[in-house]
Amino acid sequence: MPVLFVDTIGFLSQLPHQLIDSFSATLEDVAHSDLIIHVRDISHPETLNQKVNVLNVLKKLQLPTHLLDSVIEVHNKIDLIDGYQTTEPNTVAISALQGKGLQNLRSIIEEAVLKITGKQIMTIKVNLTGSQLSWLYKEATVQEVNVLPEEGSANVNVIISNSAYGRYRKLFHV
């Protein structure tokens, strides 16, 4: 499934007036997002003020409530804080430099994107003599095909919408 990550420029608390229009233009893409991931430098002395600033700007964009409510808050640079412990709920702790927590972050993002887009990851067994596999390539995102030559079939790992899976089941009497 294609996913587009857009990185807006960092939030600045005292943006020069001549840059405000340019800054605002980069944020217009946020309104078209399925998910917002807010990555914070948790070691910065003003990290809480930065969070408040970001949330205020996002609210001013009049984003849909579901988008604001689904923000994934990421605390980066935990390696710079001895004995890091978060006091904030629903945060993901990472150290991008050391690779800590990245797999967990990836899983959380994947789960959120699937939920928001109404898709699921599943393995479907297909008969290779029919048109099931080509249909899946057209209607879903095929991630992997494991051919079982002795059976003339394959186990196909796909990302598929609920509606497409319903059509698949009806079309192929599964």
Tab-separated table of N, CA and C in Angstrom:
chain	number	residue	atom	x	y	z
A	1	MET	N	0.857	-1.167	0.000
A	1	MET	CA	0.000	0.000	0.000
A	1	MET	C	0.901	1.227	0.000
A	2	PRO	N	0.752	2.076	-0.970
A	2	PRO	CA	1.580	3.285	-0.991
A	2	PRO	C	1.196	4.228	0.153
A	3	VAL	N	2.202	4.741	0.812
A	3	VAL	CA	2.008	5.697	1.897
A	3	VAL	C	2.913	6.883	1.619
A	4	LEU	N	2.362	8.063	1.775
A	4	LEU	CA	3.140	9.282	1.550
A	4	LEU	C	3.387	9.950	2.890
A	5	PHE	N	4.657	10.118	3.223
A	5	PHE	CA	5.033	10.847	4.424
A	5	PHE	C	5.435	12.244	3.987
A	6	VAL	N	4.837	13.246	4.612
A	6	VAL	CA	5.163	14.634	4.309
A	6	VAL	C	5.718	15.256	5.581
A	7	ASP	N	6.880	15.843	5.474
A	7	ASP	CA	7.503	16.487	6.624
A	7	ASP	C	7.344	17.984	6.465
A	8	THR	N	6.585	18.579	7.375
A	8	THR	CA	6.481	20.041	7.343
A	8	THR	C	7.745	20.601	7.958
A	9	ILE	N	8.015	21.848	7.685
A	9	ILE	CA	9.186	22.446	8.321
A	9	ILE	C	8.929	22.532	9.814
A	10	GLY	N	9.967	22.562	10.578
A	10	GLY	CA	9.820	22.601	12.027
A	10	GLY	C	8.985	23.786	12.474
A	11	PHE	N	8.297	23.609	13.560
A	11	PHE	CA	7.494	24.697	14.114
A	11	PHE	C	8.425	25.661	14.828
A	12	LEU	N	8.254	26.918	14.520
A	12	LEU	CA	9.068	27.953	15.148
A	12	LEU	C	8.153	28.865	15.936
A	13	SER	N	8.543	29.143	17.154
A	13	SER	CA	7.655	29.948	17.993
A	13	SER	C	7.681	31.426	17.619
A	14	GLN	N	8.777	31.906	17.034
A	14	GLN	CA	8.852	33.324	16.682
A	14	GLN	C	9.258	33.440	15.219
A	15	LEU	N	8.339	33.077	14.353
A	15	LEU	CA	8.582	33.065	12.911
A	15	LEU	C	8.553	34.485	12.362
A	16	PRO	N	9.588	34.897	11.611
A	16	PRO	CA	9.571	36.229	11.003
A	16	PRO	C	8.362	36.392	10.082
A	17	HIS	N	7.775	37.580	10.083
A	17	HIS	CA	6.534	37.850	9.348
A	17	HIS	C	6.622	37.440	7.884
A	18	GLN	N	7.741	37.693	7.231
A	18	GLN	CA	7.859	37.395	5.801
A	18	GLN	C	7.846	35.894	5.507
A	19	LEU	N	8.045	35.062	6.535
A	19	LEU	CA	8.043	33.617	6.316
A	19	LEU	C	6.713	32.952	6.680
A	20	ILE	N	5.818	33.715	7.259
A	20	ILE	CA	4.560	33.127	7.721
A	20	ILE	C	3.775	32.501	6.577
A	21	ASP	N	3.669	33.177	5.427
A	21	ASP	CA	2.917	32.617	4.298
A	21	ASP	C	3.543	31.323	3.789
A	22	SER	N	4.865	31.305	3.694
A	22	SER	CA	5.540	30.087	3.238
A	22	SER	C	5.319	28.952	4.220
A	23	PHE	N	5.418	29.257	5.488
A	23	PHE	CA	5.217	28.260	6.525
A	23	PHE	C	3.795	27.723	6.467
A	24	SER	N	2.829	28.588	6.332
A	24	SER	CA	1.427	28.176	6.274
A	24	SER	C	1.167	27.268	5.081
A	25	ALA	N	1.823	27.556	3.959
A	25	ALA	CA	1.628	26.738	2.756
A	25	ALA	C	2.068	25.299	2.985
A	26	THR	N	3.137	25.097	3.758
A	26	THR	CA	3.581	23.724	4.004
A	26	THR	C	2.600	22.970	4.890
A	27	LEU	N	1.849	23.691	5.685
A	27	LEU	CA	0.892	23.050	6.576
A	27	LEU	C	-0.428	22.706	5.897
A	28	GLU	N	-0.678	23.251	4.713
A	28	GLU	CA	-1.930	22.950	4.018
A	28	GLU	C	-2.069	21.459	3.733
A	29	ASP	N	-0.948	20.782	3.517
A	29	ASP	CA	-0.996	19.342	3.266
A	29	ASP	C	-1.542	18.570	4.461
A	30	VAL	N	-1.371	19.106	5.655
A	30	VAL	CA	-1.840	18.425	6.856
A	30	VAL	C	-3.345	18.203	6.797
A	31	ALA	N	-4.075	19.148	6.227
A	31	ALA	CA	-5.534	19.034	6.150
A	31	ALA	C	-5.974	17.841	5.302
A	32	HIS	N	-5.103	17.345	4.446
A	32	HIS	CA	-5.433	16.221	3.568
A	32	HIS	C	-4.862	14.901	4.088
A	33	SER	N	-4.369	14.911	5.297
A	33	SER	CA	-3.719	13.732	5.869
A	33	SER	C	-4.723	12.749	6.438
A	34	ASP	N	-4.282	11.518	6.523
A	34	ASP	CA	-5.039	10.497	7.239
A	34	ASP	C	-4.537	10.389	8.676
A	35	LEU	N	-3.298	10.825	8.894
A	35	LEU	CA	-2.674	10.650	10.193
A	35	LEU	C	-1.605	11.718	10.379
A	36	ILE	N	-1.486	12.215	11.598
A	36	ILE	CA	-0.429	13.164	11.937
A	36	ILE	C	0.486	12.500	12.956
A	37	ILE	N	1.772	12.559	12.670
A	37	ILE	CA	2.786	12.059	13.591
A	37	ILE	C	3.601	13.262	14.037
A	38	HIS	N	3.532	13.551	15.325
A	38	HIS	CA	4.257	14.707	15.865
A	38	HIS	C	5.513	14.194	16.565
A	39	VAL	N	6.662	14.459	15.962
A	39	VAL	CA	7.941	14.019	16.521
A	39	VAL	C	8.553	15.173	17.297
A	40	ARG	N	8.807	14.932	18.578
A	40	ARG	CA	9.366	15.955	19.452
A	40	ARG	C	10.773	15.583	19.883
A	41	ASP	N	11.633	16.580	19.961
A	41	ASP	CA	12.942	16.421	20.578
A	41	ASP	C	12.701	16.516	22.081
A	42	ILE	N	12.578	15.374	22.713
A	42	ILE	CA	12.202	15.334	24.118
A	42	ILE	C	13.318	15.852	25.018
A	43	SER	N	14.529	15.974	24.477
A	43	SER	CA	15.638	16.486	25.278
A	43	SER	C	15.708	18.009	25.273
A	44	HIS	N	14.945	18.648	24.418
A	44	HIS	CA	14.970	20.115	24.324
A	44	HIS	C	14.345	20.716	25.584
A	45	PRO	N	14.962	21.752	26.139
A	45	PRO	CA	14.423	22.335	27.378
A	45	PRO	C	13.031	22.941	27.221
A	46	GLU	N	12.618	23.283	26.014
A	46	GLU	CA	11.302	23.882	25.773
A	46	GLU	C	10.327	22.900	25.127
A	47	THR	N	10.563	21.602	25.315
A	47	THR	CA	9.760	20.597	24.620
A	47	THR	C	8.259	20.709	24.912
A	48	LEU	N	7.882	20.994	26.135
A	48	LEU	CA	6.449	21.119	26.450
A	48	LEU	C	5.840	22.355	25.803
A	49	ASN	N	6.570	23.462	25.805
A	49	ASN	CA	6.082	24.678	25.133
A	49	ASN	C	5.962	24.449	23.632
A	50	GLN	N	6.910	23.705	23.066
A	50	GLN	CA	6.842	23.389	21.635
A	50	GLN	C	5.606	22.547	21.324
A	51	LYS	N	5.306	21.610	22.200
A	51	LYS	CA	4.117	20.778	21.998
A	51	LYS	C	2.860	21.644	21.996
A	52	VAL	N	2.751	22.522	22.962
A	52	VAL	CA	1.585	23.405	23.055
A	52	VAL	C	1.479	24.263	21.801
A	53	ASN	N	2.599	24.789	21.330
A	53	ASN	CA	2.620	25.617	20.125
A	53	ASN	C	2.126	24.831	18.910
A	54	VAL	N	2.613	23.614	18.753
A	54	VAL	CA	2.208	22.770	17.622
A	54	VAL	C	0.708	22.477	17.686
A	55	LEU	N	0.222	22.088	18.850
A	55	LEU	CA	-1.199	21.770	18.987
A	55	LEU	C	-2.078	22.985	18.711
A	56	ASN	N	-1.642	24.163	19.156
A	56	ASN	CA	-2.400	25.389	18.875
A	56	ASN	C	-2.464	25.673	17.375
A	57	VAL	N	-1.344	25.509	16.693
A	57	VAL	CA	-1.324	25.738	15.240
A	57	VAL	C	-2.237	24.733	14.536
A	58	LEU	N	-2.175	23.474	14.939
A	58	LEU	CA	-3.029	22.456	14.318
A	58	LEU	C	-4.505	22.763	14.544
A	59	LYS	N	-4.854	23.229	15.727
A	59	LYS	CA	-6.256	23.586	16.008
A	59	LYS	C	-6.698	24.766	15.157
A	60	LYS	N	-5.802	25.721	14.926
A	60	LYS	CA	-6.140	26.886	14.102
A	60	LYS	C	-6.369	26.508	12.647
A	61	LEU	N	-5.822	25.375	12.230
A	61	LEU	CA	-6.025	24.909	10.852
A	61	LEU	C	-7.425	24.337	10.653
A	62	GLN	N	-8.190	24.240	11.715
A	62	GLN	CA	-9.555	23.705	11.692
A	62	GLN	C	-9.596	22.307	11.080
A	63	LEU	N	-8.707	21.476	11.554
A	63	LEU	CA	-8.655	20.093	11.093
A	63	LEU	C	-9.831	19.323	11.679
A	64	PRO	N	-10.237	18.259	11.006
A	64	PRO	CA	-11.323	17.439	11.548
A	64	PRO	C	-10.934	16.891	12.925
A	65	THR	N	-11.906	16.763	13.791
A	65	THR	CA	-11.669	16.299	15.158
A	65	THR	C	-11.001	14.931	15.172
A	66	HIS	N	-11.442	14.028	14.287
A	66	HIS	CA	-10.853	12.687	14.286
A	66	HIS	C	-9.358	12.717	13.966
A	67	LEU	N	-8.939	13.674	13.154
A	67	LEU	CA	-7.523	13.792	12.810
A	67	LEU	C	-6.732	14.315	14.005
A	68	LEU	N	-7.265	15.330	14.674
A	68	LEU	CA	-6.594	15.869	15.857
A	68	LEU	C	-6.538	14.833	16.981
A	69	ASP	N	-7.585	14.041	17.099
A	69	ASP	CA	-7.636	13.040	18.162
A	69	ASP	C	-6.737	11.840	17.900
A	70	SER	N	-6.301	11.667	16.666
A	70	SER	CA	-5.500	10.485	16.331
A	70	SER	C	-4.006	10.793	16.171
A	71	VAL	N	-3.572	11.968	16.604
A	71	VAL	CA	-2.162	12.336	16.484
A	71	VAL	C	-1.306	11.333	17.262
A	72	ILE	N	-0.268	10.839	16.618
A	72	ILE	CA	0.697	9.980	17.289
A	72	ILE	C	1.835	10.870	17.776
A	73	GLU	N	2.031	10.892	19.061
A	73	GLU	CA	3.056	11.717	19.695
A	73	GLU	C	4.312	10.874	19.875
A	74	VAL	N	5.427	11.316	19.271
A	74	VAL	CA	6.677	10.567	19.323
A	74	VAL	C	7.712	11.385	20.086
A	75	HIS	N	8.297	10.766	21.094
A	75	HIS	CA	9.381	11.396	21.844
A	75	HIS	C	10.698	10.850	21.308
A	76	ASN	N	11.433	11.695	20.604
A	76	ASN	CA	12.724	11.310	20.035
A	76	ASN	C	13.844	11.793	20.952
A	77	LYS	N	14.994	11.188	20.775
A	77	LYS	CA	16.224	11.513	21.518
A	77	LYS	C	16.147	11.096	22.983
A	78	ILE	N	15.449	9.985	23.220
A	78	ILE	CA	15.373	9.491	24.592
A	78	ILE	C	16.746	9.058	25.105
A	79	ASP	N	17.668	8.799	24.182
A	79	ASP	CA	19.023	8.412	24.574
A	79	ASP	C	19.776	9.547	25.265
A	80	LEU	N	19.293	10.764	25.134
A	80	LEU	CA	19.954	11.915	25.748
A	80	LEU	C	19.453	12.203	27.161
A	81	ILE	N	18.461	11.425	27.607
A	81	ILE	CA	17.888	11.639	28.941
A	81	ILE	C	18.093	10.364	29.756
A	82	ASP	N	18.903	10.475	30.797
A	82	ASP	CA	19.139	9.320	31.668
A	82	ASP	C	17.836	8.882	32.323
A	83	GLY	N	17.537	7.586	32.242
A	83	GLY	CA	16.351	7.035	32.886
A	83	GLY	C	15.057	7.631	32.366
A	84	TYR	N	14.983	7.892	31.068
A	84	TYR	CA	13.783	8.502	30.481
A	84	TYR	C	12.525	7.762	30.906
A	85	GLN	N	11.551	8.494	31.387
A	85	GLN	CA	10.216	7.992	31.697
A	85	GLN	C	9.235	9.066	31.256
A	86	THR	N	8.259	8.692	30.465
A	86	THR	CA	7.276	9.671	30.030
A	86	THR	C	6.209	9.871	31.101
A	87	THR	N	5.745	11.085	31.184
A	87	THR	CA	4.617	11.387	32.070
A	87	THR	C	3.375	11.679	31.240
A	88	GLU	N	3.525	11.598	29.919
A	88	GLU	CA	2.426	11.903	29.008
A	88	GLU	C	1.824	10.607	28.461
A	89	PRO	N	0.509	10.521	28.441
A	89	PRO	CA	-0.116	9.301	27.910
A	89	PRO	C	-0.004	9.236	26.387
A	90	ASN	N	-0.120	8.025	25.858
A	90	ASN	CA	-0.180	7.796	24.404
A	90	ASN	C	1.010	8.367	23.659
A	91	THR	N	2.199	8.110	24.172
A	91	THR	CA	3.407	8.546	23.473
A	91	THR	C	4.233	7.330	23.076
A	92	VAL	N	5.045	7.511	22.046
A	92	VAL	CA	5.953	6.469	21.588
A	92	VAL	C	7.366	7.004	21.786
A	93	ALA	N	8.166	6.285	22.537
A	93	ALA	CA	9.535	6.716	22.834
A	93	ALA	C	10.505	6.082	21.853
A	94	ILE	N	11.359	6.916	21.253
A	94	ILE	CA	12.350	6.405	20.301
A	94	ILE	C	13.680	7.133	20.462
A	95	SER	N	14.702	6.505	19.942
A	95	SER	CA	15.972	7.165	19.681
A	95	SER	C	16.286	6.842	18.229
A	96	ALA	N	16.035	7.790	17.359
A	96	ALA	CA	16.288	7.557	15.937
A	96	ALA	C	17.767	7.271	15.705
A	97	LEU	N	18.626	7.945	16.449
A	97	LEU	CA	20.067	7.766	16.300
A	97	LEU	C	20.480	6.336	16.623
A	98	GLN	N	19.945	5.785	17.695
A	98	GLN	CA	20.317	4.443	18.130
A	98	GLN	C	19.362	3.355	17.627
A	99	GLY	N	18.279	3.759	16.969
A	99	GLY	CA	17.331	2.789	16.435
A	99	GLY	C	16.387	2.213	17.482
A	100	LYS	N	16.382	2.747	18.663
A	100	LYS	CA	15.515	2.235	19.729
A	100	LYS	C	14.067	2.651	19.487
A	101	GLY	N	13.163	1.691	19.612
A	101	GLY	CA	11.742	1.976	19.529
A	101	GLY	C	11.197	2.155	18.119
A	102	LEU	N	12.040	2.054	17.110
A	102	LEU	CA	11.586	2.313	15.737
A	102	LEU	C	10.627	1.234	15.235
A	103	GLN	N	10.879	-0.024	15.600
A	103	GLN	CA	9.968	-1.086	15.168
A	103	GLN	C	8.602	-0.910	15.819
A	104	ASN	N	8.592	-0.529	17.073
A	104	ASN	CA	7.338	-0.261	17.770
A	104	ASN	C	6.599	0.897	17.105
A	105	LEU	N	7.315	1.960	16.778
A	105	LEU	CA	6.703	3.110	16.093
A	105	LEU	C	6.123	2.684	14.751
A	106	ARG	N	6.872	1.903	14.016
A	106	ARG	CA	6.395	1.433	12.714
A	106	ARG	C	5.094	0.639	12.867
A	107	SER	N	5.044	-0.237	13.850
A	107	SER	CA	3.842	-1.043	14.088
A	107	SER	C	2.646	-0.170	14.448
A	108	ILE	N	2.877	0.827	15.275
A	108	ILE	CA	1.796	1.727	15.688
A	108	ILE	C	1.283	2.532	14.496
A	109	ILE	N	2.205	3.010	13.661
A	109	ILE	CA	1.795	3.764	12.466
A	109	ILE	C	1.027	2.858	11.515
A	110	GLU	N	1.535	1.652	11.288
A	110	GLU	CA	0.869	0.713	10.384
A	110	GLU	C	-0.548	0.404	10.862
A	111	GLU	N	-0.686	0.130	12.147
A	111	GLU	CA	-2.001	-0.164	12.716
A	111	GLU	C	-2.946	1.027	12.552
A	112	ALA	N	-2.452	2.225	12.799
A	112	ALA	CA	-3.290	3.426	12.680
A	112	ALA	C	-3.712	3.665	11.235
A	113	VAL	N	-2.784	3.513	10.301
A	113	VAL	CA	-3.108	3.727	8.885
A	113	VAL	C	-4.132	2.709	8.404
A	114	LEU	N	-3.970	1.461	8.804
A	114	LEU	CA	-4.934	0.435	8.408
A	114	LEU	C	-6.312	0.752	8.962
A	115	LYS	N	-6.369	1.144	10.223
A	115	LYS	CA	-7.654	1.466	10.851
A	115	LYS	C	-8.318	2.654	10.165
A	116	ILE	N	-7.556	3.696	9.933
A	116	ILE	CA	-8.094	4.926	9.340
A	116	ILE	C	-8.574	4.701	7.905
A	117	THR	N	-7.849	3.879	7.155
A	117	THR	CA	-8.190	3.653	5.749
A	117	THR	C	-9.161	2.494	5.552
A	118	GLY	N	-9.524	1.801	6.636
A	118	GLY	CA	-10.466	0.682	6.518
A	118	GLY	C	-9.874	-0.519	5.815
A	119	LYS	N	-8.586	-0.742	5.998
A	119	LYS	CA	-7.925	-1.879	5.357
A	119	LYS	C	-7.425	-2.845	6.407
A	120	GLN	N	-7.073	-4.012	5.935
A	120	GLN	CA	-6.537	-5.037	6.819
A	120	GLN	C	-5.450	-5.812	6.104
A	121	ILE	N	-4.574	-6.407	6.889
A	121	ILE	CA	-3.538	-7.283	6.334
A	121	ILE	C	-4.001	-8.704	6.556
A	122	MET	N	-3.952	-9.484	5.501
A	122	MET	CA	-4.384	-10.871	5.634
A	122	MET	C	-3.658	-11.755	4.627
A	123	THR	N	-3.713	-13.042	4.883
A	123	THR	CA	-3.162	-14.036	3.960
A	123	THR	C	-4.337	-14.779	3.333
A	124	ILE	N	-4.354	-14.788	2.002
A	124	ILE	CA	-5.435	-15.438	1.259
A	124	ILE	C	-4.825	-16.564	0.430
A	125	LYS	N	-5.403	-17.740	0.536
A	125	LYS	CA	-4.952	-18.866	-0.280
A	125	LYS	C	-5.687	-18.808	-1.616
A	126	VAL	N	-4.918	-18.797	-2.710
A	126	VAL	CA	-5.527	-18.699	-4.043
A	126	VAL	C	-5.150	-19.906	-4.890
A	127	ASN	N	-6.032	-20.229	-5.811
A	127	ASN	CA	-5.790	-21.262	-6.798
A	127	ASN	C	-5.047	-20.601	-7.960
A	128	LEU	N	-3.896	-21.117	-8.323
A	128	LEU	CA	-3.086	-20.487	-9.364
A	128	LEU	C	-3.607	-20.727	-10.777
A	129	THR	N	-4.582	-21.615	-10.947
A	129	THR	CA	-5.120	-21.843	-12.290
A	129	THR	C	-6.223	-20.853	-12.638
A	130	GLY	N	-6.697	-20.119	-11.657
A	130	GLY	CA	-7.775	-19.158	-11.890
A	130	GLY	C	-7.257	-17.730	-11.930
A	131	SER	N	-8.184	-16.793	-11.817
A	131	SER	CA	-7.840	-15.370	-11.929
A	131	SER	C	-7.738	-14.664	-10.573
A	132	GLN	N	-7.749	-15.437	-9.505
A	132	GLN	CA	-7.727	-14.833	-8.170
A	132	GLN	C	-6.492	-13.962	-7.939
A	133	LEU	N	-5.324	-14.455	-8.296
A	133	LEU	CA	-4.086	-13.714	-8.036
A	133	LEU	C	-4.046	-12.407	-8.822
A	134	SER	N	-4.431	-12.444	-10.091
A	134	SER	CA	-4.411	-11.202	-10.879
A	134	SER	C	-5.449	-10.214	-10.338
A	135	TRP	N	-6.587	-10.723	-9.863
A	135	TRP	CA	-7.602	-9.851	-9.271
A	135	TRP	C	-7.027	-9.157	-8.036
A	136	LEU	N	-6.319	-9.918	-7.199
A	136	LEU	CA	-5.726	-9.329	-5.997
A	136	LEU	C	-4.693	-8.266	-6.349
A	137	TYR	N	-3.916	-8.496	-7.398
A	137	TYR	CA	-2.937	-7.489	-7.822
A	137	TYR	C	-3.633	-6.201	-8.260
A	138	LYS	N	-4.819	-6.318	-8.839
A	138	LYS	CA	-5.549	-5.132	-9.298
A	138	LYS	C	-6.289	-4.428	-8.166
A	139	GLU	N	-6.822	-5.180	-7.223
A	139	GLU	CA	-7.741	-4.625	-6.229
A	139	GLU	C	-7.161	-4.462	-4.822
A	140	ALA	N	-5.973	-4.969	-4.592
A	140	ALA	CA	-5.356	-4.910	-3.264
A	140	ALA	C	-3.871	-4.613	-3.429
A	141	THR	N	-3.178	-4.540	-2.330
A	141	THR	CA	-1.721	-4.401	-2.370
A	141	THR	C	-1.136	-5.749	-1.981
A	142	VAL	N	-0.552	-6.419	-2.967
A	142	VAL	CA	0.044	-7.729	-2.731
A	142	VAL	C	1.437	-7.497	-2.153
A	143	GLN	N	1.664	-8.044	-0.959
A	143	GLN	CA	2.948	-7.878	-0.294
A	143	GLN	C	3.886	-9.049	-0.545
A	144	GLU	N	3.322	-10.253	-0.618
A	144	GLU	CA	4.164	-11.436	-0.781
A	144	GLU	C	3.319	-12.575	-1.333
A	145	VAL	N	3.941	-13.387	-2.184
A	145	VAL	CA	3.274	-14.566	-2.732
A	145	VAL	C	4.156	-15.774	-2.442
A	146	ASN	N	3.614	-16.716	-1.689
A	146	ASN	CA	4.330	-17.959	-1.379
A	146	ASN	C	3.652	-19.089	-2.141
A	147	VAL	N	4.295	-19.510	-3.228
A	147	VAL	CA	3.724	-20.536	-4.094
A	147	VAL	C	3.879	-21.906	-3.443
A	148	LEU	N	2.797	-22.679	-3.517
A	148	LEU	CA	2.787	-24.058	-3.046
A	148	LEU	C	2.609	-24.937	-4.278
A	149	PRO	N	3.703	-25.241	-4.987
A	149	PRO	CA	3.602	-25.920	-6.289
A	149	PRO	C	2.900	-27.273	-6.224
A	150	GLU	N	3.081	-28.007	-5.145
A	150	GLU	CA	2.448	-29.329	-5.046
A	150	GLU	C	0.931	-29.234	-4.967
A	151	GLU	N	0.423	-28.064	-4.546
A	151	GLU	CA	-1.029	-27.869	-4.443
A	151	GLU	C	-1.598	-27.047	-5.600
A	152	GLY	N	-0.706	-26.430	-6.391
A	152	GLY	CA	-1.184	-25.539	-7.456
A	152	GLY	C	-1.830	-24.283	-6.897
A	153	SER	N	-1.366	-23.876	-5.724
A	153	SER	CA	-1.942	-22.706	-5.072
A	153	SER	C	-0.833	-21.826	-4.506
A	154	ALA	N	-1.247	-20.737	-3.880
A	154	ALA	CA	-0.291	-19.835	-3.244
A	154	ALA	C	-0.959	-19.164	-2.062
A	155	ASN	N	-0.165	-18.878	-1.054
A	155	ASN	CA	-0.602	-18.051	0.058
A	155	ASN	C	-0.153	-16.628	-0.264
A	156	VAL	N	-1.107	-15.728	-0.344
A	156	VAL	CA	-0.837	-14.354	-0.772
A	156	VAL	C	-1.093	-13.410	0.396
A	157	ASN	N	-0.046	-12.702	0.813
A	157	ASN	CA	-0.190	-11.691	1.854
A	157	ASN	C	-0.584	-10.381	1.186
A	158	VAL	N	-1.710	-9.823	1.613
A	158	VAL	CA	-2.242	-8.609	0.983
A	158	VAL	C	-2.678	-7.590	2.022
A	159	ILE	N	-2.722	-6.358	1.574
A	159	ILE	CA	-3.411	-5.291	2.294
A	159	ILE	C	-4.639	-5.004	1.454
A	160	ILE	N	-5.811	-5.169	2.071
A	160	ILE	CA	-7.049	-5.099	1.292
A	160	ILE	C	-8.134	-4.390	2.103
A	161	SER	N	-8.946	-3.626	1.414
A	161	SER	CA	-10.055	-2.959	2.104
A	161	SER	C	-11.136	-3.991	2.405
A	162	ASN	N	-11.944	-3.674	3.384
A	162	ASN	CA	-13.042	-4.574	3.743
A	162	ASN	C	-13.991	-4.774	2.570
A	163	SER	N	-14.263	-3.703	1.846
A	163	SER	CA	-15.186	-3.818	0.714
A	163	SER	C	-14.586	-4.660	-0.410
A	164	ALA	N	-13.293	-4.489	-0.683
A	164	ALA	CA	-12.652	-5.295	-1.729
A	164	ALA	C	-12.630	-6.767	-1.324
A	165	TYR	N	-12.385	-7.034	-0.061
A	165	TYR	CA	-12.388	-8.426	0.395
A	165	TYR	C	-13.791	-9.029	0.255
A	166	GLY	N	-14.808	-8.247	0.527
A	166	GLY	CA	-16.177	-8.721	0.328
A	166	GLY	C	-16.442	-9.059	-1.135
A	167	ARG	N	-15.971	-8.195	-2.049
A	167	ARG	CA	-16.129	-8.469	-3.484
A	167	ARG	C	-15.366	-9.727	-3.883
A	168	TYR	N	-14.154	-9.892	-3.339
A	168	TYR	CA	-13.340	-11.071	-3.628
A	168	TYR	C	-14.083	-12.344	-3.209
A	169	ARG	N	-14.613	-12.325	-1.997
A	169	ARG	CA	-15.323	-13.496	-1.487
A	169	ARG	C	-16.540	-13.825	-2.348
A	170	LYS	N	-17.255	-12.796	-2.760
A	170	LYS	CA	-18.451	-13.017	-3.582
A	170	LYS	C	-18.073	-13.520	-4.985
A	171	LEU	N	-17.066	-12.907	-5.574
A	171	LEU	CA	-16.646	-13.254	-6.928
A	171	LEU	C	-16.066	-14.660	-7.015
A	172	PHE	N	-15.270	-15.044	-6.006
A	172	PHE	CA	-14.586	-16.327	-6.055
A	172	PHE	C	-15.206	-17.380	-5.123
A	173	HIS	N	-16.397	-17.075	-4.602
A	173	HIS	CA	-17.163	-18.007	-3.772
A	173	HIS	C	-16.315	-18.589	-2.636
A	174	VAL	N	-15.663	-17.695	-1.925
A	174	VAL	CA	-14.796	-18.100	-0.813
A	174	VAL	C	-15.509	-17.897	0.492
